[in-house]
């Protein structure tokens, strides 16, 4: 549905996006991650036909953003971190205005339908300037959905929303995935990305440095293991050190001590570790694989990129 | 016709609901009427006719000044509020956005010009005699004055849009609008005086045609200066 092909974008000679390529398929949520200034917003704006690429091309639903930017815009719904509404307009008029811009056949009907969908039907006649932050973000989402686009570009949609509202928004985004929308989610909220993204694209200094399924990205790198035991942590570390395992202290629970170590070969290392600890008189309670969070994986990817 | 959607939105929701712009326009509408009211008497002959024409010219010119200020504010206000991004994301040509915004500002101001001229005409007829005013302000002259105010509005509006596209804040745009108003008034006045002395006044028609071409060119320049990348970068 979205194909980004070797896209480069420069602003006054500064490269904001460099030879970026990735795709988003129908019924898929792809999280676009990266530090500030990595080119995430530029990428989503190019995909949405708001900005033209300096080089390369983007195909949305088979339409080139270079050849037919209006065709691309007609197929994309765009939500930014700031709702950016016309404060003097009432909700119904606002949504109907955008419905007309997108050539929707029954603008007023569509506006009412969307307001109902997002729980805003009781404030249709109210001016947008009087809306709360959460309500304004809902309006921005309704505006993006007004033409029922096959592609949704969400740029920090949950910024400044309270946790309950953010949860509601997440559920809504997931429901859109079920309706075969291709969704590109630009976010700094790695917890949100971990929960709903099928795949992840990591940008750093305008370049794509990692693409993969969320589960693959989380599983990348050395698997790490957590040991919980009764006894002295220093004695346990010494015992592991003697067989070449460098363990680090970890947060302990239930009065037990804990150590964390990473290994490429858990079959060999874990058995050896257990034997070494038992030989040293340490009472091992559990040895469990640690699941890396997307945040840990992302930080590791960035650290690697910086090196 | 999407420019019309944008223009109508500007007229209905921005111009008529913006108290500051309404007040500013109202002041510029009242000033020329006050001039008619405050003018104690008219000399006879050509001097009197010239005074009547000057009063009528002021009646359309003053509200136009408010229009230039409105146009300067429209783009920068959208940039400041970030409301341009949803417009840029919609399937509309850039030219439609520029044209829609210009017409959305020009149309209500032109209506204000017409209302001011009508009020000034009625007041002048009451004070100096209906026959004398009707003799001087012929329908052709009134039509010419309204066309002139339209040309002035579109020309200065287009130039103001080019300038406003380059600045960050509404305040800076308003200051630049003042500069545009002063320069354009001098250029308009100068051109008008020179052209009226040439070829029995036909040069004025040529100036009008040239201005139309200039306006189309200025709008295209406004669109190009107002590049998406530029606007997005500034937002």
Coordinates of N, CA, C and O in Angstrom, one line a residue, chain A residues 134-261:
Chain A
X134 N -7.9 16.5 24.6 CA -8.3 15.2 24.1 C -9.4 15.2 23.0 O -9.3 14.5 22.0
X135 N -10.4 16.1 23.2 CA -11.4 16.2 22.2 C -10.9 16.8 20.9 O -11.3 16.4 19.8
X136 N -9.9 17.7 21.0 CA -9.3 18.3 19.8 C -8.6 17.2 19.0 O -8.6 17.2 17.8
X137 N -7.9 16.4 19.7 CA -7.2 15.3 19.0 C -8.1 14.3 18.4 O -7.9 13.9 17.3
X138 N -9.3 14.1 19.0 CA -10.3 13.3 18.4 C -10.8 13.9 17.1 O -11.0 13.2 16.1
X139 N -11.0 15.2 17.1 CA -11.4 15.9 15.9 C -10.4 15.8 14.8 O -10.8 15.6 13.7
X140 N -9.1 15.9 15.2 CA -8.1 15.7 14.2 C -8.1 14.3 13.6 O -7.9 14.2 12.4
X141 N -8.4 13.3 14.4 CA -8.5 12.0 13.9 C -9.8 11.9 12.9 O -9.7 11.3 11.9
X142 N -10.9 12.5 13.4 CA -12.1 12.5 12.5 C -11.8 13.1 11.2 O -12.2 12.7 10.1
X143 N -11.0 14.2 11.2 CA -10.7 14.9 10.0 C -9.9 14.0 9.1 O -10.1 14.0 7.9
X144 N -9.0 13.2 9.7 CA -8.2 12.4 8.8 C -9.0 11.2 8.2 O -8.6 10.7 7.2
X145 N -10.1 10.9 8.9 CA -10.9 9.7 8.4 C -12.1 10.2 7.6 O -12.8 9.3 7.1
X146 N -12.2 11.5 7.3 CA -13.4 12.0 6.7 C -13.7 11.4 5.3 O -14.8 11.2 4.9
X147 N -12.6 11.0 4.6 CA -12.8 10.5 3.3 C -12.5 8.9 3.3 O -12.3 8.4 2.2
X148 N -12.5 8.3 4.5 CA -12.3 6.9 4.6 C -11.0 6.4 3.8 O -11.1 5.6 3.0
X149 N -9.9 7.0 4.2 CA -8.7 6.7 3.4 C -8.1 5.3 3.6 O -8.2 4.8 4.7
X150 N -7.5 4.7 2.6 CA -6.9 3.4 2.8 C -5.6 3.5 3.6 O -5.1 2.5 4.1
X151 N -5.0 4.7 3.7 CA -3.7 4.9 4.3 C -3.8 5.9 5.4 O -4.4 7.0 5.2
X152 N -3.3 5.6 6.6 CA -3.3 6.6 7.7 C -1.9 6.9 8.1 O -1.1 5.9 8.4
X153 N -1.6 8.1 8.2 CA -0.3 8.6 8.7 C -0.5 9.3 10.0 O -1.0 10.4 10.1
X154 N 0.0 8.6 11.1 CA -0.3 9.2 12.4 C 1.1 9.7 13.0 O 1.9 8.8 13.3
X155 N 1.2 11.0 13.1 CA 2.4 11.5 13.6 C 2.2 12.0 15.1 O 1.6 13.0 15.4
X156 N 2.7 11.1 16.0 CA 2.6 11.4 17.4 C 1.1 11.6 17.8 O 0.8 12.7 18.4
X157 N 0.2 10.8 17.5 CA -1.2 11.1 17.7 C -1.6 11.1 19.2 O -2.6 11.7 19.5
X158 N -0.8 10.5 20.0 CA -1.2 10.4 21.4 C -0.5 11.4 22.3 O -0.7 11.4 23.5
X159 N 0.2 12.3 21.7 CA 0.9 13.3 22.5 C 0.0 14.2 23.3 O -1.1 14.6 22.8
X160 N 0.3 14.3 24.6 CA -0.5 15.1 25.5 C -1.9 14.6 25.8 O -2.7 15.2 26.4
X161 N -2.1 13.3 25.4 CA -3.4 12.7 25.8 C -3.2 12.0 27.2 O -2.1 11.5 27.5
X162 N -4.3 12.0 28.0 CA -4.1 11.3 29.2 C -4.1 9.7 29.0 O -4.5 9.3 27.9
X163 N -3.7 8.9 29.9 CA -3.5 7.5 29.6 C -4.8 6.8 29.2 O -4.8 6.0 28.3
X164 N -5.9 7.2 29.7 CA -7.2 6.6 29.3 C -7.5 6.9 27.9 O -7.9 6.0 27.1
X165 N -7.3 8.2 27.5 CA -7.6 8.6 26.2 C -6.6 8.0 25.2 O -7.0 7.6 24.1
X166 N -5.3 7.8 25.6 CA -4.3 7.2 24.8 C -4.7 5.7 24.5 O -4.5 5.2 23.4
X167 N -5.2 5.1 25.6 CA -5.6 3.7 25.4 C -6.8 3.6 24.4 O -6.8 2.7 23.6
X168 N -7.7 4.5 24.5 CA -8.9 4.5 23.6 C -8.4 4.7 22.2 O -8.8 4.0 21.2
X169 N -7.4 5.6 22.0 CA -6.9 5.9 20.7 C -6.2 4.6 20.1 O -6.3 4.3 19.0
X170 N -5.4 4.0 21.0 CA -4.7 2.7 20.6 C -5.7 1.7 20.1 O -5.5 1.1 19.0
X171 N -6.8 1.5 20.8 CA -7.8 0.5 20.5 C -8.4 0.9 19.1 O -8.7 0.0 18.3
X172 N -8.6 2.2 18.9 CA -9.2 2.7 17.7 C -8.3 2.4 16.5 O -8.7 1.9 15.4
X173 N -7.0 2.6 16.7 CA -6.0 2.4 15.6 C -5.9 0.9 15.3 O -5.9 0.5 14.1
X174 N -6.0 0.1 16.3 CA -6.0 -1.4 16.1 C -7.3 -1.8 15.3 O -7.2 -2.6 14.4
X175 N -8.4 -1.2 15.6 CA -9.6 -1.5 14.9 C -9.5 -1.1 13.4 O -10.1 -1.7 12.5
X176 N -8.8 0.0 13.2 CA -8.6 0.4 11.8 C -7.7 -0.6 11.0 O -7.9 -0.9 9.8
X177 N -6.7 -1.2 11.7 CA -5.9 -2.2 11.1 C -6.8 -3.4 10.7 O -6.6 -4.0 9.6
X178 N -7.7 -3.8 11.6 CA -8.6 -4.9 11.3 C -9.4 -4.6 10.0 O -9.9 -5.5 9.4
X179 N -9.6 -3.3 9.7 CA -10.3 -2.9 8.5 C -9.4 -2.7 7.3 O -9.7 -2.0 6.3
X180 N -8.2 -3.3 7.4 CA -7.2 -3.4 6.3 C -6.7 -2.0 5.9 O -6.3 -1.8 4.7
X181 N -6.6 -1.1 6.8 CA -5.9 0.1 6.5 C -4.4 -0.1 6.7 O -4.0 -0.8 7.6
X182 N -3.6 0.6 5.9 CA -2.2 0.6 6.1 C -1.9 1.8 7.0 O -2.2 2.9 6.7
X183 N -1.2 1.6 8.1 CA -1.0 2.6 9.1 C 0.4 2.8 9.4 O 1.1 1.9 9.8
X184 N 0.9 4.0 9.2 CA 2.3 4.4 9.6 C 2.2 5.3 10.9 O 1.6 6.4 10.8
X185 N 2.7 4.7 11.9 CA 2.6 5.4 13.2 C 4.0 6.0 13.6 O 4.9 5.3 13.9
X186 N 4.1 7.3 13.5 CA 5.4 8.0 14.0 C 5.3 8.3 15.4 O 4.3 8.9 15.9
X187 N 6.2 7.8 16.2 CA 6.0 7.9 17.7 C 7.4 7.9 18.4 O 8.4 7.3 17.9
X188 N 7.3 8.5 19.6 CA 8.5 8.4 20.5 C 8.0 7.4 21.7 O 8.9 7.1 22.5
X189 N 6.8 7.1 21.7 CA 6.2 6.3 22.7 C 6.5 4.8 22.4 O 5.7 4.2 21.6
X190 N 7.6 4.2 22.9 CA 8.0 2.9 22.5 C 7.1 1.8 23.1 O 6.9 0.7 22.5
X191 N 6.5 2.2 24.2 CA 5.5 1.2 24.8 C 4.3 1.1 23.9 O 3.8 0.0 23.6
X192 N 3.8 2.2 23.4 CA 2.7 2.2 22.5 C 3.1 1.4 21.2 O 2.3 0.6 20.7
X193 N 4.3 1.7 20.7 CA 4.7 1.0 19.5 C 4.8 -0.5 19.7 O 4.4 -1.3 18.9
X194 N 5.3 -0.9 20.9 CA 5.5 -2.3 21.2 C 4.1 -3.0 21.2 O 3.9 -4.1 20.8
X195 N 3.1 -2.3 21.8 CA 1.8 -2.9 21.9 C 1.1 -3.1 20.6 O 0.4 -4.1 20.4
X196 N 1.2 -2.1 19.7 CA 0.3 -2.2 18.5 C 1.0 -2.4 17.2 O 0.4 -2.8 16.2
X197 N 2.3 -2.1 17.1 CA 3.0 -2.1 15.8 C 3.4 -3.6 15.4 O 3.9 -4.4 16.2
X198 N 3.1 -3.9 14.1 CA 3.5 -5.2 13.6 C 4.9 -5.2 13.2 O 5.6 -6.2 13.3
X199 N 5.3 -4.0 12.6 CA 6.7 -3.9 12.2 C 7.3 -2.6 12.7 O 6.5 -1.7 13.0
X200 N 8.6 -2.5 12.7 CA 9.2 -1.2 13.1 C 10.3 -0.8 12.1 O 11.0 -1.6 11.5
X201 N 10.3 0.5 11.8 CA 11.4 1.1 11.0 C 12.1 2.1 11.9 O 11.4 3.0 12.5
X202 N 13.4 2.0 12.0 CA 14.2 2.9 12.9 C 15.0 3.8 12.0 O 15.7 3.3 11.1
X203 N 14.8 5.1 12.2 CA 15.5 6.1 11.4 C 16.6 6.8 12.3 O 16.3 7.0 13.5
X204 N 17.7 7.0 11.8 CA 18.7 7.8 12.5 C 19.5 8.7 11.6 O 20.0 8.2 10.6
X205 N 19.5 9.9 11.9 CA 20.1 11.0 11.0 C 19.6 10.8 9.6 O 20.4 10.8 8.6
X206 N 18.3 10.6 9.4 CA 17.8 10.5 8.1 C 17.9 9.2 7.4 O 17.3 9.0 6.3
X207 N 18.6 8.3 8.0 CA 18.8 7.0 7.3 C 18.0 5.9 8.0 O 17.9 5.9 9.2
X208 N 17.5 4.9 7.2 CA 16.9 3.8 7.8 C 18.0 2.8 8.3 O 18.8 2.3 7.6
X209 N 18.0 2.6 9.7 CA 19.1 1.8 10.2 C 18.5 0.4 10.6 O 19.3 -0.5 10.8
X210 N 17.3 0.2 10.7 CA 16.7 -1.1 11.0 C 15.3 -1.2 10.6 O 14.5 -0.3 10.8
X211 N 14.9 -2.3 10.0 CA 13.5 -2.6 9.7 C 13.3 -4.1 10.1 O 14.1 -4.9 9.8
X212 N 12.2 -4.3 10.7 CA 11.9 -5.7 11.0 C 10.6 -5.8 11.8 O 10.0 -4.8 12.2
X213 N 10.1 -7.1 11.9 CA 8.9 -7.3 12.8 C 9.2 -6.9 14.2 O 10.4 -7.0 14.6
X214 N 8.3 -6.4 14.9 CA 8.5 -5.9 16.3 C 9.1 -7.0 17.1 O 10.0 -6.8 17.9
X215 N 8.6 -8.2 16.9 CA 9.1 -9.4 17.7 C 10.6 -9.7 17.4 O 11.4 -9.9 18.2
X216 N 10.9 -9.5 16.1 CA 12.3 -9.8 15.6 C 13.2 -8.7 16.2 O 14.3 -9.0 16.7
X217 N 12.8 -7.5 16.2 CA 13.6 -6.4 16.7 C 13.9 -6.6 18.2 O 15.0 -6.4 18.7
X218 N 12.8 -7.0 18.9 CA 13.0 -7.2 20.3 C 13.9 -8.4 20.6 O 14.6 -8.4 21.6
X219 N 13.8 -9.4 19.8 CA 14.6 -10.6 20.0 C 16.1 -10.4 19.5 O 17.0 -11.2 19.9
X220 N 16.4 -9.3 18.8 CA 17.7 -9.1 18.2 C 18.7 -9.0 19.3 O 18.4 -8.7 20.5
X221 N 20.0 -9.2 19.0 CA 21.1 -9.1 20.0 C 21.2 -10.3 20.8 O 20.6 -11.3 20.6
X222 N 22.1 -10.3 21.8 CA 22.3 -11.4 22.6 C 21.1 -11.6 23.6 O 20.7 -10.7 24.2
X223 N 20.6 -12.8 23.7 CA 19.5 -13.0 24.6 C 20.1 -12.9 26.0 O 21.2 -13.3 26.3
X224 N 19.3 -12.3 26.9 CA 19.8 -12.2 28.3 C 18.9 -13.0 29.3 O 17.8 -13.3 29.0
X225 N 19.6 -13.4 30.4 CA 18.9 -14.3 31.3 C 19.0 -13.7 32.7 O 20.0 -13.0 33.1
X226 N 18.0 -14.0 33.5 CA 18.0 -13.5 34.9 C 18.0 -14.7 35.9 O 17.2 -15.6 35.8
X227 N 19.0 -14.6 36.8 CA 19.2 -15.6 37.8 C 18.6 -15.1 39.1 O 19.0 -14.0 39.5
X228 N 17.8 -15.8 39.8 CA 17.4 -15.4 41.2 C 17.8 -16.5 42.1 O 17.7 -17.7 41.8
X229 N 18.4 -16.1 43.2 CA 19.0 -17.1 44.1 C 19.1 -16.6 45.5 O 19.0 -15.4 45.8
X230 N 19.3 -17.5 46.4 CA 19.4 -17.2 47.9 C 20.9 -17.2 48.1 O 21.6 -18.2 47.8
X231 N 21.5 -16.2 48.6 CA 22.9 -16.2 48.9 C 23.5 -14.8 48.6 O 22.9 -13.9 48.2
X232 N 24.9 -14.8 48.7 CA 25.6 -13.6 48.4 C 25.8 -13.3 46.9 O 26.2 -14.2 46.2
X233 N 25.4 -12.1 46.5 CA 25.5 -11.8 45.1 C 27.0 -11.8 44.6 O 27.3 -12.3 43.5
X234 N 27.9 -11.3 45.5 CA 29.3 -11.3 45.1 C 29.9 -12.7 44.9 O 30.6 -12.9 44.0
X235 N 29.5 -13.6 45.8 CA 29.9 -15.0 45.7 C 29.4 -15.6 44.3 O 30.2 -16.3 43.7
X236 N 28.2 -15.3 44.0 CA 27.6 -15.8 42.8 C 28.3 -15.2 41.6 O 28.6 -16.0 40.6
X237 N 28.6 -14.0 41.6 CA 29.3 -13.3 40.5 C 30.7 -13.9 40.3 O 31.2 -14.2 39.2
X238 N 31.4 -14.1 41.4 CA 32.7 -14.7 41.4 C 32.7 -16.1 40.7 O 33.5 -16.5 39.9
X239 N 31.6 -16.9 41.1 CA 31.5 -18.3 40.6 C 31.3 -18.2 39.1 O 31.9 -19.0 38.4
X240 N 30.5 -17.3 38.7 CA 30.2 -17.2 37.2 C 31.4 -16.7 36.5 O 31.7 -17.1 35.4
X241 N 32.1 -15.7 37.1 CA 33.3 -15.2 36.5 C 34.3 -16.2 36.2 O 35.0 -16.2 35.2
X242 N 34.4 -17.2 37.1 CA 35.4 -18.2 37.0 C 35.2 -19.1 35.7 O 36.1 -19.6 35.2
X243 N 33.9 -19.1 35.3 CA 33.7 -19.9 34.0 C 33.5 -19.0 32.8 O 32.9 -19.4 31.8
X244 N 33.9 -17.7 33.0 CA 33.9 -16.8 31.9 C 32.5 -16.1 31.6 O 32.3 -15.5 30.5
X245 N 31.6 -16.1 32.6 CA 30.4 -15.4 32.4 C 30.4 -14.1 33.2 O 30.6 -14.1 34.5
X246 N 30.2 -13.0 32.5 CA 30.2 -11.7 33.2 C 28.8 -11.3 33.5 O 28.0 -11.0 32.6
X247 N 28.4 -11.4 34.8 CA 27.0 -11.1 35.2 C 26.9 -9.7 35.9 O 27.9 -9.3 36.5
X248 N 25.8 -9.1 35.7 CA 25.6 -7.8 36.3 C 24.4 -7.9 37.4 O 23.5 -8.7 37.2
X249 N 24.5 -7.1 38.4 CA 23.4 -7.1 39.4 C 22.1 -6.7 38.8 O 22.1 -5.8 37.9
X250 N 21.1 -7.3 39.2 CA 19.7 -7.0 38.7 C 18.8 -6.7 39.9 O 19.1 -7.1 41.0
X251 N 17.7 -6.1 39.6 CA 16.7 -5.8 40.7 C 16.2 -7.1 41.3 O 15.9 -8.0 40.5
X252 N 16.3 -7.2 42.6 CA 15.9 -8.5 43.2 C 14.5 -8.4 43.8 O 14.0 -7.3 44.1
X253 N 13.8 -9.5 43.9 CA 12.5 -9.6 44.4 C 12.4 -10.7 45.5 O 13.1 -11.6 45.5
X254 N 11.4 -10.6 46.3 CA 11.1 -11.6 47.3 C 12.3 -11.9 48.2 O 12.5 -13.1 48.6
X255 N 13.1 -11.0 48.5 CA 14.3 -11.2 49.4 C 15.4 -12.0 48.7 O 16.4 -12.4 49.4
X256 N 15.3 -12.3 47.4 CA 16.3 -13.0 46.7 C 17.3 -12.1 46.0 O 16.9 -10.9 45.7
X257 N 18.5 -12.5 45.8 CA 19.5 -11.7 45.0 C 19.3 -12.1 43.6 O 18.7 -13.1 43.2
X258 N 19.7 -11.2 42.7 CA 19.5 -11.5 41.2 C 20.7 -11.0 40.4 O 21.3 -10.0 40.8
X259 N 21.0 -11.7 39.4 CA 22.1 -11.3 38.5 C 21.5 -11.5 37.0 O 20.7 -12.4 36.8
X260 N 22.1 -10.7 36.2 CA 21.7 -10.8 34.7 C 22.9 -11.1 33.9 O 24.0 -10.5 34.2
X261 N 22.8 -12.0 33.0 CA 24.0 -12.2 32.0 C 23.4 -12.4 30.6 O 22.3 -12.9 30.4

